[in-house]
PDB file of C-alpha atoms in Angstrom:
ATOM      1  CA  UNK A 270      96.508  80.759  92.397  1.00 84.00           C
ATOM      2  CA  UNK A 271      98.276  83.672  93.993  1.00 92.00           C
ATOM      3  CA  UNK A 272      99.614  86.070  91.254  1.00 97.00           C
ATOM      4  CA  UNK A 273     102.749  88.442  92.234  1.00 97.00           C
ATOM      5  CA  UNK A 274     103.302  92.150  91.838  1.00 98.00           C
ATOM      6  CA  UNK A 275     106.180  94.532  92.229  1.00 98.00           C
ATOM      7  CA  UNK A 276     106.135  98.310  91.024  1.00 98.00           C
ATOM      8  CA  UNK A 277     107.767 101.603  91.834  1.00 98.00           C
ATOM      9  CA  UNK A 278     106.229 105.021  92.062  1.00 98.00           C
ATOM     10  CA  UNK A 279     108.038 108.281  91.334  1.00 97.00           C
ATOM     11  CA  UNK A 280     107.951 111.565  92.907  1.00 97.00           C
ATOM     12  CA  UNK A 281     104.700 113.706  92.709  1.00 97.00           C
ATOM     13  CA  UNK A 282     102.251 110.397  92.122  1.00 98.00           C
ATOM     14  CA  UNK A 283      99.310 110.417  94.786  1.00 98.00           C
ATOM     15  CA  UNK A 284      99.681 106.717  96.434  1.00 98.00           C
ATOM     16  CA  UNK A 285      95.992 105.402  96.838  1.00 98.00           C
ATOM     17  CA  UNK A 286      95.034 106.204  93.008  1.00 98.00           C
ATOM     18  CA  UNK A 287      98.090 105.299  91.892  1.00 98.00           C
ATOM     19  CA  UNK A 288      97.441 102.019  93.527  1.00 98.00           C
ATOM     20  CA  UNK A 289      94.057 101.751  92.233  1.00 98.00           C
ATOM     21  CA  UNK A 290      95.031 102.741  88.757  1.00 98.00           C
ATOM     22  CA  UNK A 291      97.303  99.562  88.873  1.00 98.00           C
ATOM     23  CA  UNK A 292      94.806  97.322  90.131  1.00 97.00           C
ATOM     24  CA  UNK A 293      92.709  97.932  86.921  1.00 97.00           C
ATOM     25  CA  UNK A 294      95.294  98.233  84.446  1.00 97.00           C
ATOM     26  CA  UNK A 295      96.326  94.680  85.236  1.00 97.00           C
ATOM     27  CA  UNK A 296      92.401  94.171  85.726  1.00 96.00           C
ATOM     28  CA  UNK A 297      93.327  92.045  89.621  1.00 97.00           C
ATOM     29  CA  UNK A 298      89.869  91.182  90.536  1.00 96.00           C
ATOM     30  CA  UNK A 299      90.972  90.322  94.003  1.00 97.00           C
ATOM     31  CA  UNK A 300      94.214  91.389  95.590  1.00 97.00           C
ATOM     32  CA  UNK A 301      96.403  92.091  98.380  1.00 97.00           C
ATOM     33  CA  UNK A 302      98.686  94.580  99.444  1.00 97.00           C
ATOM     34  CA  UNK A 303     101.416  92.788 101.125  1.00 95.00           C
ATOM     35  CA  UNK A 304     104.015  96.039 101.308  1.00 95.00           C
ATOM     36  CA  UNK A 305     104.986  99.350 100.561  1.00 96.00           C
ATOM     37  CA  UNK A 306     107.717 101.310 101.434  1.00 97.00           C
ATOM     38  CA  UNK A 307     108.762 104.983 101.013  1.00 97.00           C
ATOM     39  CA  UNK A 308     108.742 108.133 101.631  1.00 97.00           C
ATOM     40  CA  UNK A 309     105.529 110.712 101.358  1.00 98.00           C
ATOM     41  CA  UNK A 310     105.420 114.528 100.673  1.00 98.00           C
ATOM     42  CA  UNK A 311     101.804 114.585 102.342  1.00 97.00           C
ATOM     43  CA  UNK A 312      99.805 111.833 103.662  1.00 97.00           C
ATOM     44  CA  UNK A 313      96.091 112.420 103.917  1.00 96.00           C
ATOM     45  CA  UNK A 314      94.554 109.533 106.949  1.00 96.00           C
ATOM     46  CA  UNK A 315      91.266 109.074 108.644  1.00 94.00           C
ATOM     47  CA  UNK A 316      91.502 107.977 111.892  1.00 90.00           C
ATOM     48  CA  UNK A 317      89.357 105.553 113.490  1.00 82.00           C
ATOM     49  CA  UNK A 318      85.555 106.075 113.150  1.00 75.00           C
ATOM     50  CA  UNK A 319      86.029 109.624 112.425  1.00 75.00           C
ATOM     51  CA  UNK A 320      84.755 111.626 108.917  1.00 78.00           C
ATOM     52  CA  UNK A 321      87.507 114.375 109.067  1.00 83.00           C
ATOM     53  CA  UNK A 322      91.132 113.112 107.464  1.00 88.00           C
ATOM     54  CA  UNK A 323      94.254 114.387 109.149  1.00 92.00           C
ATOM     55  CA  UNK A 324      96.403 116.038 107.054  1.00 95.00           C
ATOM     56  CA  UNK A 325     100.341 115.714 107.585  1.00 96.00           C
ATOM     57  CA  UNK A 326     103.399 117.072 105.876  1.00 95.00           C
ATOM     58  CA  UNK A 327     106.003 115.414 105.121  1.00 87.00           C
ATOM     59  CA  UNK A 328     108.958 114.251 104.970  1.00 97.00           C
ATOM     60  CA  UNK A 329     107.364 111.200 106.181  1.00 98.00           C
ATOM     61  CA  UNK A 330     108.783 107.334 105.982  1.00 98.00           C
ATOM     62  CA  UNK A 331     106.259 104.939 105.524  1.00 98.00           C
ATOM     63  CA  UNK A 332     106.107 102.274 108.049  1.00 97.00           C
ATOM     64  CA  UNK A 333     103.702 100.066 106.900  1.00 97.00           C
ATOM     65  CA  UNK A 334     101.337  99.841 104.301  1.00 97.00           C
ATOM     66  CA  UNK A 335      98.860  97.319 103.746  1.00 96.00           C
ATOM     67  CA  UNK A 336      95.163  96.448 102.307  1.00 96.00           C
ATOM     68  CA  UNK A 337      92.404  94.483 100.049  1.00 97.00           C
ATOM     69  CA  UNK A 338      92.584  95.523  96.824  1.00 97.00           C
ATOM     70  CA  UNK A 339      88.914  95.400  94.495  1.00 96.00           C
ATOM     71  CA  UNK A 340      88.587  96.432  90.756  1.00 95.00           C
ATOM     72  CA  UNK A 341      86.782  99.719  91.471  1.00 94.00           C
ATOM     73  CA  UNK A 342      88.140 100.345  95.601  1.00 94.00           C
ATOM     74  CA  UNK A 343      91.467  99.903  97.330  1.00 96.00           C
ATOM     75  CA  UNK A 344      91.342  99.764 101.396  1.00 95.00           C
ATOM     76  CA  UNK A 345      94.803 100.808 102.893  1.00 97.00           C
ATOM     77  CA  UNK A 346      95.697 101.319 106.143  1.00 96.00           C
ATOM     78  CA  UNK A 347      98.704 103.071 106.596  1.00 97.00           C
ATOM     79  CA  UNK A 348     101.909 104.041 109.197  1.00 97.00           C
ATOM     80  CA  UNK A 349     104.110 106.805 108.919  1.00 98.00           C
ATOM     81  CA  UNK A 350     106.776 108.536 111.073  1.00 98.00           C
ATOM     82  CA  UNK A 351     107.905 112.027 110.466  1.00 96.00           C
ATOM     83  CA  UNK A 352     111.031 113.734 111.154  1.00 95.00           C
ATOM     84  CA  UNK A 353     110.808 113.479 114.679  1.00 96.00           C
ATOM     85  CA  UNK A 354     110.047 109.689 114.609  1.00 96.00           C
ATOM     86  CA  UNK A 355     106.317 110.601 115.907  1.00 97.00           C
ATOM     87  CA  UNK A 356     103.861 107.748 114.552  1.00 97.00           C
ATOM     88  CA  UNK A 357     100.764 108.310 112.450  1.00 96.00           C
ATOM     89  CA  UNK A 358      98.328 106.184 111.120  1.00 95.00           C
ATOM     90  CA  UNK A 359      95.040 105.189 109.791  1.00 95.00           C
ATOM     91  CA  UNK A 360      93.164 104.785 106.505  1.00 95.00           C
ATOM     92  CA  UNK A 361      94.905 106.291 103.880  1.00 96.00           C
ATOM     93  CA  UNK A 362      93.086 108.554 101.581  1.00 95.00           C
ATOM     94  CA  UNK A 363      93.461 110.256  98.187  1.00 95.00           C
ATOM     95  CA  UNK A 364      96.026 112.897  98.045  1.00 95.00           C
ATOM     96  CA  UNK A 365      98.810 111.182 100.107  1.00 97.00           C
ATOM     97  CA  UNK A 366     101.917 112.182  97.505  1.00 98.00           C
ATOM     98  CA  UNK A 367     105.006 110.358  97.140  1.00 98.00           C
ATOM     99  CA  UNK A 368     107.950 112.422  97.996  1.00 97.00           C
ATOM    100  CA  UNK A 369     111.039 110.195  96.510  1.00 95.00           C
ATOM    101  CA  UNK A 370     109.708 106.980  95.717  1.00 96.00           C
ATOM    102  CA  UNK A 371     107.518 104.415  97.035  1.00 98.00           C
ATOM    103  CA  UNK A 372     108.068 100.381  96.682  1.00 98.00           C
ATOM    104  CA  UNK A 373     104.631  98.748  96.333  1.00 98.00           C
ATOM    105  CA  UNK A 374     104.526  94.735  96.550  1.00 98.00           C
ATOM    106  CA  UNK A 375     100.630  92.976  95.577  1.00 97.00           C
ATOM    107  CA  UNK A 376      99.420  89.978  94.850  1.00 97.00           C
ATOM    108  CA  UNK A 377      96.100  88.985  93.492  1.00 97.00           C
ATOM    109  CA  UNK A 378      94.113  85.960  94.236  1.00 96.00           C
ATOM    110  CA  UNK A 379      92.865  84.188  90.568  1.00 93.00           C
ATOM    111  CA  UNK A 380      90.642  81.934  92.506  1.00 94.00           C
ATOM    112  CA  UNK A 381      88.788  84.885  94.288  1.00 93.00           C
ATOM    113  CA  UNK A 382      87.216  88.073  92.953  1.00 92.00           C
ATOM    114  CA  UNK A 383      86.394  91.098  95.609  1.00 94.00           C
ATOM    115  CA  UNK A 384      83.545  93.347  95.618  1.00 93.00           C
ATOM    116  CA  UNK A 385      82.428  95.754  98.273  1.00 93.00           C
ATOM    117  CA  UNK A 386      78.655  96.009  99.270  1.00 92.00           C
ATOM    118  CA  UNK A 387      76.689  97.976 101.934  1.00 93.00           C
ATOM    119  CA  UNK A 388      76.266  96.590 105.033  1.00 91.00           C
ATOM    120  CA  UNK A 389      73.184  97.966 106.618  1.00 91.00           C
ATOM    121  CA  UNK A 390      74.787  96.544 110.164  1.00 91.00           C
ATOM    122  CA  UNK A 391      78.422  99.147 109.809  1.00 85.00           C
ATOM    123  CA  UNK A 392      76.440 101.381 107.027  1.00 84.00           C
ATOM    124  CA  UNK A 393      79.886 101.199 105.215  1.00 84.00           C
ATOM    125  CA  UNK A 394      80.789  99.185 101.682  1.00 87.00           C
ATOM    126  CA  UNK A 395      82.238  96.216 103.106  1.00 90.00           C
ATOM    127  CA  UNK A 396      83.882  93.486 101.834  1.00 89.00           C
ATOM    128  CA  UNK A 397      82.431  90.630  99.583  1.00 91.00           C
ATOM    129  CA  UNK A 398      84.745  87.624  98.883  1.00 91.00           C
ATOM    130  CA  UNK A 399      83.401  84.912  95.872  1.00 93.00           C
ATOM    131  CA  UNK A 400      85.284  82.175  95.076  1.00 93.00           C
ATOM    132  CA  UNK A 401      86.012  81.373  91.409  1.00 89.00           C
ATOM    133  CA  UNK A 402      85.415  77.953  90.011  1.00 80.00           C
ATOM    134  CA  UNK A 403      88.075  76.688  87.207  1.00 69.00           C
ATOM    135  CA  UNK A 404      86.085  75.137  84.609  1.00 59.00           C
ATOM    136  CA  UNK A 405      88.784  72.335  84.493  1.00 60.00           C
ATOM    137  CA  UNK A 406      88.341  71.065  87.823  1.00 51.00           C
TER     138      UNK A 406
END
């Protein structure tokens, strides 16, 4: 039931939509990102229950790189160093631009679909997992 993924992205592409523009291309209704590695021009990450994104440029190596991935929404977190080997990291957000390339492994689950809802208890769009029944079972 788990369905695997492997892609590269080129200098200049913006990570999270590029991301999310595979997700619906290959129309993965529930997915994983299990890695990504490479190196950014600019990452754009919120911190931790803050509204304002910090803004880094790069050269920056991606550390890690990991999320759930919904038809309409990816949610990454993300880890970069810079040139100094300082640490960074948070949710990533549109505009983060790939520098040289970026390696992105997925995997989507064909027994699950994900959905994001608003939960009046975080007032964010939080997860909703449904399981998928096969018709031959």
């Amino acid at each position: 039931m788990l369905k695997p993924y492997a892609f590269r992205l080129t200098q200049g592409a913006d990570l999270k939509l590029a991301i999310l523009n595979f997700v619906q291309t290959h129309s993965i209704q529930a997915g994983s990102l299990l890695s990504g590695v490479g190196c950014l021009a600019s990452a754009n990450i919120r911190l931790a229950n803050e509204s304002q994104s910090l803004s880094l440029a790069g050269p920056l190596e991606i550390l890690t790189l990991a999320g759930t991935l919904t038809p309409t929404h990816v949610h990454l977190h993300i880890s970069v160093a810079d040139k100094n080997g300082a640490v960074y990291g948070g949710h990533l957000m549109d505009g983060s631009e790939v520098l040289y390339t970026t390696e992105i492994c997925l995997a989507s689950y064909e027994n699950l679909t994900f959905k994001r809802e608003r939960d009046s208890a975080t007032g964010f769009d939080e997860l909703v997992v449904e399981h998928v029944t096969d018709s031959n079972e």
